[in-house]
Coordinates of C-alpha atoms and ligand atoms in Angstrom, one line a residue:
X546 CA -113.7 92.7 69.7
X547 CA -111.5 94.9 71.9
X548 CA -108.1 93.3 72.7
X549 CA -107.0 92.7 76.1
X550 CA -104.5 95.1 77.0
X551 CA -101.6 93.4 79.2
X552 CA -98.2 94.2 81.0
X553 CA -95.4 91.3 81.1
X554 CA -92.9 91.9 84.2
X555 CA -89.7 90.4 83.6
X556 CA -86.4 90.5 85.3
X557 CA -84.2 88.8 82.4
X558 CA -84.0 87.1 79.6
X559 CA -87.2 87.7 78.7
X560 CA -87.7 84.5 75.9
X561 CA -91.1 83.7 77.4
X562 CA -92.4 88.1 76.7
X563 CA -90.5 87.3 73.3
X564 CA -93.2 84.3 73.0
X565 CA -95.9 86.8 73.9
X566 CA -94.6 89.8 71.2
X567 CA -95.0 87.2 68.8
X568 CA -98.1 85.5 69.7
X569 CA -99.7 89.4 69.7
X570 CA -98.5 90.3 66.7
X571 CA -100.9 88.2 65.0
X572 CA -103.7 90.1 63.2
X573 CA -106.8 88.5 64.9
X574 CA -104.7 88.2 68.2
X575 CA -107.3 88.8 71.3
X576 CA -104.5 90.6 73.3
X577 CA -101.8 93.4 72.9
X578 CA -99.2 94.2 75.4
X579 CA -99.6 98.1 76.4
X580 CA -96.3 97.7 78.7
X581 CA -93.4 96.1 79.8
X582 CA -91.6 96.7 83.0
X583 CA -88.4 95.4 84.6
X584 CA -87.3 95.8 88.0
X585 CA -83.8 95.0 86.5
X586 CA -82.7 98.0 84.1
X587 CA -80.2 95.4 82.9
X588 CA -82.6 93.0 82.0
X589 CA -82.2 91.7 78.1
X590 CA -86.1 91.5 77.8
X591 CA -86.2 95.5 77.9
X592 CA -84.2 95.3 74.2
X593 CA -86.9 92.9 73.0
X594 CA -89.5 95.3 74.0
X595 CA -88.1 98.2 72.3
X596 CA -87.1 96.1 68.9
X597 CA -90.8 95.2 69.3
X598 CA -91.9 99.0 69.6
X599 CA -93.8 98.4 73.1
X600 CA -93.7 100.6 75.9
X601 CA -91.1 100.3 78.0
X602 CA -90.6 101.2 82.3
X603 CA -88.2 99.8 84.7
X604 CA -88.9 99.8 88.4
X605 CA -85.4 99.5 90.4
X606 CA -86.8 97.8 93.7
X607 CA -83.1 98.8 95.1
X608 CA -84.4 101.9 95.2
X609 CA -87.6 101.7 97.4
X610 CA -87.1 101.4 100.9
X611 CA -89.6 98.7 101.3
X612 CA -91.9 95.9 99.4
X613 CA -95.1 97.8 99.6
X614 CA -93.8 101.0 98.1
X615 CA -92.3 99.2 94.9
X616 CA -95.7 97.8 94.6
X617 CA -97.2 100.6 94.5
X618 CA -95.3 102.3 91.7
X619 CA -95.6 99.1 89.7
X620 CA -99.5 99.5 90.1
X621 CA -99.5 103.1 89.3
X622 CA -97.3 102.3 86.3
X623 CA -100.3 99.6 85.8
X624 CA -103.0 101.0 86.0
X625 CA -101.8 104.4 83.9
X626 CA -101.4 102.0 80.9
X627 CA -105.0 100.5 81.6
X628 CA -103.6 97.2 82.0
X629 CA -106.6 94.6 82.4
X630 CA -104.2 91.4 82.6
X631 CA -100.7 91.3 84.4
X632 CA -98.7 88.4 82.7
X633 CA -95.2 87.5 85.4
X634 CA -92.3 86.2 82.5
X635 CA -89.0 85.4 84.9
X636 CA -90.3 88.5 87.1
X637 CA -88.0 87.5 90.1
X638 CA -89.4 89.6 92.6
X639 CA -92.4 88.5 95.6
X640 CA -95.1 90.7 95.8
X641 CA -96.6 92.2 98.4
X642 CA -100.3 90.3 99.9
X643 CA -102.1 93.7 99.2
X644 CA -100.6 93.7 95.7
X645 CA -101.6 90.0 94.7
X646 CA -105.0 90.3 96.3
X647 CA -106.0 93.7 94.2
X648 CA -104.8 92.1 91.0
X649 CA -106.7 88.6 91.8
X650 CA -107.5 86.9 89.1
X651 CA -106.3 89.1 86.3
X652 CA -102.4 88.4 87.1
X653 CA -101.2 85.0 85.8
X654 CA -97.0 83.3 86.4
X655 CA -95.5 80.5 84.5
X656 CA -93.4 78.4 86.3
X657 CA -91.3 75.9 85.0
X658 CA -92.2 72.9 86.4
X659 CA -95.8 70.7 86.8
X660 CA -96.7 72.7 89.6
X661 CA -97.9 71.9 92.6
X662 CA -94.4 69.8 92.1
X663 CA -91.2 71.7 92.7
X664 CA -92.6 75.5 93.6
X665 CA -89.6 78.1 94.5
X666 CA -85.9 78.2 93.0
X667 CA -83.6 75.2 91.0
X668 CA -86.4 73.7 89.4
X669 CA -84.6 71.3 86.9
X670 CA -82.0 70.0 89.0
X671 CA -84.6 69.0 91.8
X672 CA -86.8 67.0 89.3
X673 CA -83.5 65.3 88.1
X674 CA -82.8 64.6 92.4
X675 CA -86.2 63.0 92.6
X676 CA -86.1 61.1 89.4
X677 CA -89.1 62.0 88.0
X678 CA -89.8 61.1 84.3
X679 CA -91.8 64.1 83.8
X680 CA -92.0 67.7 84.1
X681 CA -92.9 70.6 82.6
X682 CA -93.9 73.7 83.2
X683 CA -97.5 75.7 84.2
X684 CA -99.1 79.0 83.3
X685 CA -101.0 79.9 86.9
X686 CA -103.9 83.2 88.3
X687 CA -101.1 84.3 91.1
X688 CA -102.3 83.6 94.5
X689 CA -100.4 85.0 97.9
X690 CA -98.7 81.7 98.6
X691 CA -95.7 81.7 96.2
X692 CA -96.4 79.4 93.2
X693 CA -99.5 78.3 94.0
X694 CA -103.0 79.5 92.2
X695 CA -105.4 78.0 89.8
X696 CA -103.9 75.9 86.9
X697 CA -104.4 77.4 83.6
X698 CA -102.5 75.5 81.2
X699 CA -99.9 72.6 81.8
X700 CA -97.1 71.5 79.5
X701 CA -95.5 67.8 80.2
X702 CA -92.0 67.8 78.9
X703 CA -90.5 63.9 78.9
X704 CA -86.7 63.8 81.3
X705 CA -83.8 62.0 79.4
X706 CA -81.7 59.9 80.9
X707 CA -78.4 61.8 80.1
X708 CA -80.4 65.4 80.9
X709 CA -78.7 68.1 83.1
X710 CA -80.7 71.0 84.6
X711 CA -79.5 72.9 81.6
X712 CA -80.5 70.4 79.0
X713 CA -83.7 70.2 80.6
X714 CA -84.6 73.6 81.2
X715 CA -83.7 74.2 77.2
X716 CA -86.6 71.3 76.6
X717 CA -88.4 72.8 79.3
X718 CA -88.3 76.6 78.2
X719 CA -89.4 75.1 74.8
X720 CA -92.7 73.8 76.0
X721 CA -93.0 77.0 78.0
X722 CA -92.8 79.3 75.0
X723 CA -96.3 77.0 73.6
X724 CA -98.0 77.0 76.7
X725 CA -97.9 80.7 77.8
X726 CA -99.5 82.1 74.7
X727 CA -102.1 79.3 74.9
X728 CA -103.0 80.4 78.3
X729 CA -103.0 84.4 77.3
X730 CA -105.5 83.3 74.0
X731 CA -107.7 81.3 76.5
X732 CA -107.8 84.5 78.5
X733 CA -108.4 87.0 75.8
X734 CA -110.9 85.0 74.4
X735 CA -112.8 84.6 78.0
X736 CA -112.5 81.0 78.1
X737 CA -111.6 80.8 81.2
X738 CA -113.1 80.7 84.6
X739 CA -111.8 80.5 88.7
X740 CA -114.1 78.4 90.6
X741 CA -113.6 76.8 93.9
X742 CA -109.9 77.6 93.4
X743 CA -109.8 75.7 90.0
X744 CA -110.6 77.4 86.6
X745 CA -113.2 75.9 84.1
X746 CA -112.0 76.4 80.5
X747 CA -114.6 76.7 77.9
X748 CA -114.4 74.7 74.2
X749 CA -111.6 72.5 75.4
X750 CA -110.4 69.1 75.1
X751 CA -107.5 67.1 77.4
X752 CA -105.7 64.5 75.1
X753 CA -107.4 61.1 75.4
X754 CA -104.0 59.2 75.9
X755 CA -101.3 58.6 78.5
X756 CA -97.6 59.5 77.6
X757 CA -95.3 56.6 78.8
X758 CA -91.7 57.3 79.6
X759 CA -89.8 55.3 79.0
X760 CA -91.1 54.1 75.8
X761 CA -90.9 50.3 75.6
X762 CA -87.3 48.6 73.9
X763 CA -87.1 46.0 71.4
X764 CA -87.8 42.4 73.2
X765 CA -84.3 41.3 72.3
X766 CA -82.8 44.3 73.8
X767 CA -80.2 43.1 76.6
X768 CA -81.1 44.5 80.0
X769 CA -79.0 46.3 82.7
X770 CA -78.2 43.5 84.8
X771 CA -78.0 45.6 87.9
X772 CA -81.6 46.0 87.9
X773 CA -82.3 42.1 88.3
X774 CA -82.3 42.1 91.8
Ligands
GAR263 C1 -88.4 80.6 82.9 O1 -88.3 79.3 82.6 C2 -89.6 81.3 84.0 O2 -90.8 80.0 83.7 C3 -89.0 81.5 85.1 O3 -87.4 81.6 85.0 C4 -87.7 81.7 83.3 C5 -87.8 83.0 82.7 O4 -86.9 83.0 81.5 N1 -89.8 81.5 86.1 C6 -90.0 81.5 87.6 O5 -88.8 80.2 88.0 C7 -90.8 81.9 88.5 N2 -90.8 81.4 89.2 P1 -87.3 84.2 80.1 O6 -86.7 85.6 80.7 O7 -85.8 83.5 79.0 O8 -88.7 84.4 79.6

């Protein structure tokens, strides 16, 4: 079967790009990266792409007078490379509605929270502030409203009492590197449909058990006296 041609759009480090490179390097991978595109000339992810022998393009957003012109340049590169699916991987530019609609159900994003919780920036600090016991990441189809769209895969990650935003980000990032390749494989294998604003995934099962956080302490452990009121 022909491999799905994907472009990975980045702005920085590119660790999710690396996870997708790994996923696409398997002999039986259902997708291939035909283009890595960055809006930042200094993005470290560009080196990762070059090391993997992938075609790269830099489209510096500062050189464009408006978003529409920038998006038109992106679109041109994507079409030239005959891209079938766009994977946003830490791509930190807002895209115009026209671009998003043009690539409707052919553009996915990874976001470091369990959407619809914590859209936008500083997700880990906000999760800690809210005191949630789980956070995680979401791979979703892109819609015009930021960080919305039909959810394909989520990974839940526990929050630990001693976490700060950096330690939590590192734990979530590990989950991102599992979730993004899984979402890509499901799409490339033709197993993901979008119906009424939600995805339907064929031949997949959900875990059957709840995950609790915190886990129970031994019965003889001394309770925290400050919790007795
Ligand atoms: C990832 O944590 C990704 O979820 C996040 O940026 C990071 C990019 O890391 N994306 C967003 O916040 C988008 N709203 P990476 O460059 O190492 O893949």
